[in-house]
Amino acid sequence: MEEIYAKFVSQKISKTRWRPLPPGSLQTAETFATGSWDNEENYVSLWSIGDFGNLDSDGGFEGDHQLLCDIKHHGDVMDLQFFDQERIVAASSTGCVTVFLHHPNNQTLSVNQQWTTAHYHTGPGSPSYSSAPCTGVVCNNPEIVTVGEDGRINLFRADHKEAVRTIDNADSSTLHAVTFLRTPEILTVNSIGQLKIWDFRQQGNEPSQILSLTGDRVPLHCVDRHPNQQHVVATGGQDGMLSIWDVRQGTMPVSLLKAHEAEMWEVHFHPSNPDHLFTCSEDGSLWHWNASTDVPEKSSLFHQGGRSSTFLSHSISNQANVHQSVISSWLSTDPAKDRIEITSLLPSRSLSVNSLDVLGPCLVCGTDAEAIYVTRHLFS
Amino acid sequence: MEELDGEPTVTLIPGVNSKKNQMCFDWGPGEMLVCETSFNKKEKSEMVPSCPFIYIIRKDVDVYSQILRKLFNESHGIFLGLQRIDEELTGKSRKSQLVRVSKNYRSVIRACMEEMHQVAIAAKDPANGRQFSSQVSILSAMELIWNLCEILFIEVAPAGPLLLHLLDWVRLHVCEVDSLSADVLGSENPSKHDSFWNLPGNTQTLTELELKWQHWHEECERYLQDSTFATSPHLESLLKIMLGDEAALLEQKELLSNWYHFLVTRLLYSNPTVKPIDLHYYAQSSLDLFLGGESSPEPLDNILLAAFEFDIHQVIKECSIALSNWWFVAHLTDLLDHCKLLQSHNLYFGSNMREFLLLEYASGLFAHPSLWQLGVDYFDYCPELGRVSLELHIERIPLNTEQKALKVLRICEQRQMTEQVRSICKILAMKAVRNNRLGSALSWSIRAKDAAFATLVSDRFLRDYCERGCFSDLDLIDNLGPAMMLSDRLTFLGKYREFHRMYGEKRFADAASLLLSLMTSRIAPRSFWMTLLTDALPLLEQKQVIFSAEQTYELMRCLEDLTSRRPVHGESDTEQLQDDDIETTKVEMLRLALARNLARAIIREGSLEGS
């Protein structure tokens, strides 16, 4: 992997997201959005990584990311998602969910829509109104689902003023993250170590399925679904453990992998190469997990700047009926065959890496040391 | 009390008429709160203060500068790298590592300077532009001082290379201001320079160089005395300059931007193999000659002079006074301490100078809403007072989201600060209970291993059950797992819920023995016994006998235990009487049911099988 560029940006970065490419496009990723946190004034910003061979006016390096535009955001940016090419949804620590619109002609961002009381502990009607941070947001045009510290799940539609559906008290603890499984189903993770699947087609406020770890109820902080196999889900926990689940089978994870030394903040399957998984953590590291079968040839190229070790996946449920034609390498239960190569991508340990995103050969991540790292050559 | 080093500056608070009214203030960790009071100097205290605001006064504004933040963050990384340098490295390898660290710091300062310069040029508001430009010159001065310290204290260049380093130093800094003059003076006779110094792989010893130079110097002197260049006054003055004649040099004063440029030029032509310890003679005289009695030395001049005199403490002291932020002195002192140049200098409160400065810097970072995370690492490397300072600071960080709280907790747990972990978790758990997020509250008490709080949460659940007749948050109670063992009350809650589940699944025998064990093992709180016994009623009334005789005796004993120790209530409301009525009815029903069950159980157990 070639160089990873760092830039200090004077704000602690809580989320980084690549702008999605138009379907069928052959370009590589060029623009990403970031959200900051813990400042007196927080910003949602858009950055561009420019073209190859382009030296900008103050002699920055090729590949150095430049700020395109930014807009003030009230409260910490707790989560960020691109709704479509122009719109970005941001979840705030004030319980507000905002949709920002990017105007490419004059490079500005503006507020397109806002739901200010999406998450609260005691409602806006009561005198002791207290808002709750909105912790996660996921988009699937035209729907937006948000979850928060109040244990509430909201389903919004763009351009609808009120929430289409709200599940109050969906959870007695904090919901940390949410993802879509199949379109009417979502999956949430909470701070008592449970995955819950909710089906919006059903009335009622009960989840259709609950899965949890045995043993200690370690809070789960992040979740991501396999891009091709909608029943395979990866979660990251407070103890830095990576778990792979098959939601159709059983209530326990398929694999538990000891990973980081502190909270795992984000886990991402690579959208086009799902044998590759990326995790980042409070311990200041960002790991690339490579479960593809042609690992030996690639391993020599991955030794740049990090330790690489091989882990065996620890399979705890031997499901006899795994008979699909395409077995995901993450679910494979053969410990001898199964080797996952892990590489640390950041050159040195820093403060917490809060967020990462991958698109094609490009990776971006943001840290509490107020730096954004970008690489455009993940798989060289 | 030390005497003041300078006059304190006066800051006027807008909106407050300090002539008429008195102000009050309070110190914070990095700031001061000030507001107007209603006392005025003429002792009449009835008037309402005219200024309704409370002001926050910050001394350190640099911490809030966007560009300087990059300096803080990048230097934090360098600082950590320096602390982790292997202590066992000695000699040349250690020195080269320390020089590299110093160069890293300097490049960070330069990067900041350049960025600020760009912003200064691009600033639309001239006042802003001026402010940025003055920041640039402060940063430039900082880099100048640091560079000199690197040459004299860290690189510890011996005579010979010393002058070359000083030449580079001047060239680097003077060239920014006036590139033309430096070219004129610096590049004269370049060929003569090169042939002398022959830098890479310098095989000549210092004495050889000195001899060569003496030879050349004498040749120049001969030319001067022979008036070889008498026809051209320009060439003659050039010759005088090359001989290091001070008067000739001073004639070109406009081309020399400052006294240290003069100093180095003078040394180049009069004593190029100057030894470090002789520097300060030349420095002092250069300063005096250059200023010529017209102006007095500025703070920067004093700092540089102190450096030439190898008085490190004076350098640091002067820098501390001149600069508004502790960044520079803290990092420089730390680096010099790693070079083992600072004697341990006990200050009033027992720590040494390096630690004092680092503590001040880190405390300043903690006053900032965002940069506190950097401060943590600085406290880690202050052996005496770092930990206790961190303990005090970290508890006072405002926690508005769970994610921030988790980061703070992780910092505390990594340093085994169990007291702080407990207190933070308790605060968060209380907030959660108040917001009716019982699952979150339980999750916090599990993290802190706080049995008392877990008991409190369980009591809440049980109370809710008594009031509503059903459990809230079944997803939590049903899935407690090993966390159930944290507190007795929590275990009881889990087991009680299990009893309900068993009853729902019609596993009556299991449910019955569970219920009994809950009461006899004493994990059930007394207040709940009545509820438990009432729960036993439907089991007692079943067609088949569920409780054995032994078990029934146990239940009866529990009931008697409960009724005999019923406390006498003082009040005599009708409600209370009604309650008592209900209670009495319940007890009556229980006694009846127990008796009936006992009878049936005795008969069943006494009968022979099959008969």
PDB file of N, CA and C in Angstrom, chain B residues 18-72:
ATOM      1  N   SER B  18     -15.533  51.003  35.702  1.00  0.00           N
ATOM      2  CA  SER B  18     -14.781  50.631  36.896  1.00  0.00           C
ATOM      3  C   SER B  18     -14.547  51.803  37.819  1.00  0.00           C
ATOM      4  N   LYS B  19     -14.813  52.996  37.325  1.00  0.00           N
ATOM      5  CA  LYS B  19     -14.612  54.134  38.213  1.00  0.00           C
ATOM      6  C   LYS B  19     -15.765  54.238  39.195  1.00  0.00           C
ATOM      7  N   LYS B  20     -16.944  53.859  38.714  1.00  0.00           N
ATOM      8  CA  LYS B  20     -18.098  54.014  39.589  1.00  0.00           C
ATOM      9  C   LYS B  20     -18.348  52.776  40.441  1.00  0.00           C
ATOM     10  N   ASN B  21     -18.329  51.637  39.791  1.00  0.00           N
ATOM     11  CA  ASN B  21     -18.722  50.422  40.507  1.00  0.00           C
ATOM     12  C   ASN B  21     -17.558  49.483  40.710  1.00  0.00           C
ATOM     13  N   GLN B  22     -17.738  48.624  41.684  1.00  0.00           N
ATOM     14  CA  GLN B  22     -16.708  47.631  41.935  1.00  0.00           C
ATOM     15  C   GLN B  22     -17.027  46.356  41.191  1.00  0.00           C
ATOM     16  N   MET B  23     -15.970  45.617  40.876  1.00  0.00           N
ATOM     17  CA  MET B  23     -16.157  44.346  40.183  1.00  0.00           C
ATOM     18  C   MET B  23     -15.806  43.207  41.113  1.00  0.00           C
ATOM     19  N   CYS B  24     -16.381  42.069  40.840  1.00  0.00           N
ATOM     20  CA  CYS B  24     -15.987  40.884  41.582  1.00  0.00           C
ATOM     21  C   CYS B  24     -15.468  39.860  40.575  1.00  0.00           C
ATOM     22  N   PHE B  25     -14.665  38.929  41.045  1.00  0.00           N
ATOM     23  CA  PHE B  25     -14.089  37.959  40.121  1.00  0.00           C
ATOM     24  C   PHE B  25     -13.900  36.621  40.827  1.00  0.00           C
ATOM     25  N   ASP B  26     -13.715  35.595  39.992  1.00  0.00           N
ATOM     26  CA  ASP B  26     -13.369  34.284  40.546  1.00  0.00           C
ATOM     27  C   ASP B  26     -12.448  33.569  39.576  1.00  0.00           C
ATOM     28  N   TRP B  27     -11.461  32.857  40.102  1.00  0.00           N
ATOM     29  CA  TRP B  27     -10.518  32.150  39.253  1.00  0.00           C
ATOM     30  C   TRP B  27     -11.076  30.797  38.826  1.00  0.00           C
ATOM     31  N   GLY B  28     -10.798  30.446  37.565  1.00  0.00           N
ATOM     32  CA  GLY B  28     -11.113  29.106  37.103  1.00  0.00           C
ATOM     33  C   GLY B  28      -9.813  28.442  36.702  1.00  0.00           C
ATOM     34  N   PRO B  29      -9.860  27.268  36.129  1.00  0.00           N
ATOM     35  CA  PRO B  29      -8.605  26.584  35.771  1.00  0.00           C
ATOM     36  C   PRO B  29      -7.774  27.350  34.748  1.00  0.00           C
ATOM     37  N   GLY B  30      -8.419  27.987  33.787  1.00  0.00           N
ATOM     38  CA  GLY B  30      -7.588  28.715  32.829  1.00  0.00           C
ATOM     39  C   GLY B  30      -8.156  30.085  32.553  1.00  0.00           C
ATOM     40  N   GLU B  31      -9.240  30.389  33.261  1.00  0.00           N
ATOM     41  CA  GLU B  31      -9.969  31.611  32.923  1.00  0.00           C
ATOM     42  C   GLU B  31     -10.400  32.301  34.202  1.00  0.00           C
ATOM     43  N   MET B  32     -10.976  33.459  34.013  1.00  0.00           N
ATOM     44  CA  MET B  32     -11.439  34.219  35.155  1.00  0.00           C
ATOM     45  C   MET B  32     -12.847  34.695  34.853  1.00  0.00           C
ATOM     46  N   LEU B  33     -13.723  34.657  35.847  1.00  0.00           N
ATOM     47  CA  LEU B  33     -15.056  35.212  35.675  1.00  0.00           C
ATOM     48  C   LEU B  33     -15.104  36.579  36.326  1.00  0.00           C
ATOM     49  N   VAL B  34     -15.648  37.537  35.627  1.00  0.00           N
ATOM     50  CA  VAL B  34     -15.701  38.900  36.161  1.00  0.00           C
ATOM     51  C   VAL B  34     -17.089  39.451  35.924  1.00  0.00           C
ATOM     52  N   CYS B  35     -17.626  40.123  36.929  1.00  0.00           N
ATOM     53  CA  CYS B  35     -18.846  40.853  36.651  1.00  0.00           C
ATOM     54  C   CYS B  35     -18.914  42.065  37.559  1.00  0.00           C
ATOM     55  N   GLU B  36     -19.858  42.912  37.256  1.00  0.00           N
ATOM     56  CA  GLU B  36     -20.005  44.134  38.034  1.00  0.00           C
ATOM     57  C   GLU B  36     -20.878  43.839  39.233  1.00  0.00           C
ATOM     58  N   THR B  37     -20.566  44.483  40.332  1.00  0.00           N
ATOM     59  CA  THR B  37     -21.414  44.302  41.508  1.00  0.00           C
ATOM     60  C   THR B  37     -22.252  45.558  41.687  1.00  0.00           C
ATOM     61  N   SER B  38     -23.148  45.488  42.637  1.00  0.00           N
ATOM     62  CA  SER B  38     -23.932  46.688  42.883  1.00  0.00           C
ATOM     63  C   SER B  38     -23.320  47.560  43.969  1.00  0.00           C
ATOM     64  N   PHE B  39     -22.110  47.183  44.408  1.00  0.00           N
ATOM     65  CA  PHE B  39     -21.435  48.065  45.360  1.00  0.00           C
ATOM     66  C   PHE B  39     -20.688  49.120  44.583  1.00  0.00           C
ATOM     67  N   ASN B  40     -20.890  50.348  44.933  1.00  0.00           N
ATOM     68  CA  ASN B  40     -20.024  51.311  44.262  1.00  0.00           C
ATOM     69  C   ASN B  40     -19.167  52.005  45.297  1.00  0.00           C
ATOM     70  N   LYS B  41     -18.226  52.770  44.786  1.00  0.00           N
ATOM     71  CA  LYS B  41     -17.176  53.220  45.677  1.00  0.00           C
ATOM     72  C   LYS B  41     -17.667  54.223  46.698  1.00  0.00           C
ATOM     73  N   LYS B  42     -18.831  54.763  46.464  1.00  0.00           N
ATOM     74  CA  LYS B  42     -19.311  55.719  47.435  1.00  0.00           C
ATOM     75  C   LYS B  42     -20.185  55.060  48.499  1.00  0.00           C
ATOM     76  N   GLU B  43     -20.087  53.746  48.617  1.00  0.00           N
ATOM     77  CA  GLU B  43     -20.758  53.000  49.688  1.00  0.00           C
ATOM     78  C   GLU B  43     -22.265  52.930  49.551  1.00  0.00           C
ATOM     79  N   LYS B  44     -22.831  53.440  48.462  1.00  0.00           N
ATOM     80  CA  LYS B  44     -24.293  53.297  48.325  1.00  0.00           C
ATOM     81  C   LYS B  44     -24.562  52.015  47.562  1.00  0.00           C
ATOM     82  N   SER B  45     -25.176  51.066  48.161  1.00  0.00           N
ATOM     83  CA  SER B  45     -25.304  49.767  47.505  1.00  0.00           C
ATOM     84  C   SER B  45     -26.704  49.458  47.046  1.00  0.00           C
ATOM     85  N   GLU B  46     -27.463  50.472  46.659  1.00  0.00           N
ATOM     86  CA  GLU B  46     -28.820  50.149  46.220  1.00  0.00           C
ATOM     87  C   GLU B  46     -28.950  50.114  44.719  1.00  0.00           C
ATOM     88  N   MET B  47     -27.993  50.666  44.032  1.00  0.00           N
ATOM     89  CA  MET B  47     -28.191  50.779  42.590  1.00  0.00           C
ATOM     90  C   MET B  47     -27.994  49.446  41.890  1.00  0.00           C
ATOM     91  N   VAL B  48     -28.760  49.249  40.834  1.00  0.00           N
ATOM     92  CA  VAL B  48     -28.619  48.028  40.030  1.00  0.00           C
ATOM     93  C   VAL B  48     -27.383  48.181  39.150  1.00  0.00           C
ATOM     94  N   PRO B  49     -26.571  47.147  39.036  1.00  0.00           N
ATOM     95  CA  PRO B  49     -25.384  47.310  38.176  1.00  0.00           C
ATOM     96  C   PRO B  49     -25.801  47.594  36.740  1.00  0.00           C
ATOM     97  N   SER B  50     -25.055  48.474  36.100  1.00  0.00           N
ATOM     98  CA  SER B  50     -25.470  48.867  34.755  1.00  0.00           C
ATOM     99  C   SER B  50     -25.091  47.823  33.715  1.00  0.00           C
ATOM    100  N   CYS B  51     -24.133  46.990  34.067  1.00  0.00           N
ATOM    101  CA  CYS B  51     -23.702  46.010  33.070  1.00  0.00           C
ATOM    102  C   CYS B  51     -24.227  44.635  33.473  1.00  0.00           C
ATOM    103  N   PRO B  52     -25.140  44.057  32.708  1.00  0.00           N
ATOM    104  CA  PRO B  52     -25.767  42.813  33.148  1.00  0.00           C
ATOM    105  C   PRO B  52     -24.983  41.558  32.794  1.00  0.00           C
ATOM    106  N   PHE B  53     -23.795  41.680  32.234  1.00  0.00           N
ATOM    107  CA  PHE B  53     -23.107  40.486  31.736  1.00  0.00           C
ATOM    108  C   PHE B  53     -22.068  39.962  32.710  1.00  0.00           C
ATOM    109  N   ILE B  54     -21.834  38.678  32.609  1.00  0.00           N
ATOM    110  CA  ILE B  54     -20.677  38.082  33.277  1.00  0.00           C
ATOM    111  C   ILE B  54     -19.641  37.840  32.188  1.00  0.00           C
ATOM    112  N   TYR B  55     -18.413  38.236  32.436  1.00  0.00           N
ATOM    113  CA  TYR B  55     -17.370  38.097  31.430  1.00  0.00           C
ATOM    114  C   TYR B  55     -16.440  36.953  31.775  1.00  0.00           C
ATOM    115  N   ILE B  56     -16.025  36.253  30.749  1.00  0.00           N
ATOM    116  CA  ILE B  56     -14.989  35.244  30.923  1.00  0.00           C
ATOM    117  C   ILE B  56     -13.723  35.821  30.332  1.00  0.00           C
ATOM    118  N   ILE B  57     -12.674  35.880  31.138  1.00  0.00           N
ATOM    119  CA  ILE B  57     -11.413  36.447  30.653  1.00  0.00           C
ATOM    120  C   ILE B  57     -10.410  35.316  30.494  1.00  0.00           C
ATOM    121  N   ARG B  58      -9.883  35.211  29.313  1.00  0.00           N
ATOM    122  CA  ARG B  58      -8.887  34.190  29.071  1.00  0.00           C
ATOM    123  C   ARG B  58      -7.569  34.849  28.801  1.00  0.00           C
ATOM    124  N   LYS B  59      -6.509  34.343  29.450  1.00  0.00           N
ATOM    125  CA  LYS B  59      -5.208  34.935  29.174  1.00  0.00           C
ATOM    126  C   LYS B  59      -4.643  34.311  27.902  1.00  0.00           C
ATOM    127  N   ASP B  60      -4.893  33.021  27.752  1.00  0.00           N
ATOM    128  CA  ASP B  60      -4.264  32.308  26.661  1.00  0.00           C
ATOM    129  C   ASP B  60      -5.206  32.251  25.465  1.00  0.00           C
ATOM    130  N   VAL B  61      -5.054  33.203  24.559  1.00  0.00           N
ATOM    131  CA  VAL B  61      -5.937  33.183  23.398  1.00  0.00           C
ATOM    132  C   VAL B  61      -5.388  32.301  22.293  1.00  0.00           C
ATOM    133  N   ASP B  62      -4.103  31.963  22.407  1.00  0.00           N
ATOM    134  CA  ASP B  62      -3.495  31.168  21.341  1.00  0.00           C
ATOM    135  C   ASP B  62      -4.173  29.819  21.184  1.00  0.00           C
ATOM    136  N   VAL B  63      -4.633  29.307  22.328  1.00  0.00           N
ATOM    137  CA  VAL B  63      -5.264  27.988  22.305  1.00  0.00           C
ATOM    138  C   VAL B  63      -6.492  27.986  21.402  1.00  0.00           C
ATOM    139  N   TYR B  64      -7.064  29.138  21.176  1.00  0.00           N
ATOM    140  CA  TYR B  64      -8.265  29.217  20.359  1.00  0.00           C
ATOM    141  C   TYR B  64      -7.974  29.570  18.914  1.00  0.00           C
ATOM    142  N   SER B  65      -6.692  29.672  18.564  1.00  0.00           N
ATOM    143  CA  SER B  65      -6.366  29.990  17.178  1.00  0.00           C
ATOM    144  C   SER B  65      -6.444  28.733  16.338  1.00  0.00           C
ATOM    145  N   GLN B  66      -7.104  28.817  15.195  1.00  0.00           N
ATOM    146  CA  GLN B  66      -7.287  27.642  14.346  1.00  0.00           C
ATOM    147  C   GLN B  66      -5.960  27.091  13.860  1.00  0.00           C
ATOM    148  N   ILE B  67      -5.045  27.990  13.476  1.00  0.00           N
ATOM    149  CA  ILE B  67      -3.793  27.519  12.876  1.00  0.00           C
ATOM    150  C   ILE B  67      -2.861  26.991  13.951  1.00  0.00           C
ATOM    151  N   LEU B  68      -2.832  27.654  15.097  1.00  0.00           N
ATOM    152  CA  LEU B  68      -1.941  27.178  16.160  1.00  0.00           C
ATOM    153  C   LEU B  68      -2.374  25.819  16.679  1.00  0.00           C
ATOM    154  N   ARG B  69      -3.635  25.495  16.512  1.00  0.00           N
ATOM    155  CA  ARG B  69      -4.087  24.168  16.949  1.00  0.00           C
ATOM    156  C   ARG B  69      -3.314  23.069  16.246  1.00  0.00           C
ATOM    157  N   LYS B  70      -2.961  23.328  14.993  1.00  0.00           N
ATOM    158  CA  LYS B  70      -2.199  22.316  14.273  1.00  0.00           C
ATOM    159  C   LYS B  70      -0.836  22.140  14.923  1.00  0.00           C
ATOM    160  N   LEU B  71      -0.282  23.249  15.374  1.00  0.00           N
ATOM    161  CA  LEU B  71       0.996  23.202  16.081  1.00  0.00           C
ATOM    162  C   LEU B  71       0.871  22.326  17.320  1.00  0.00           C
ATOM    163  N   PHE B  72      -0.193  22.530  18.093  1.00  0.00           N
ATOM    164  CA  PHE B  72      -0.369  21.761  19.320  1.00  0.00           C
ATOM    165  C   PHE B  72      -0.512  20.283  19.016  1.00  0.00           C
TER     166      PHE B  72
END
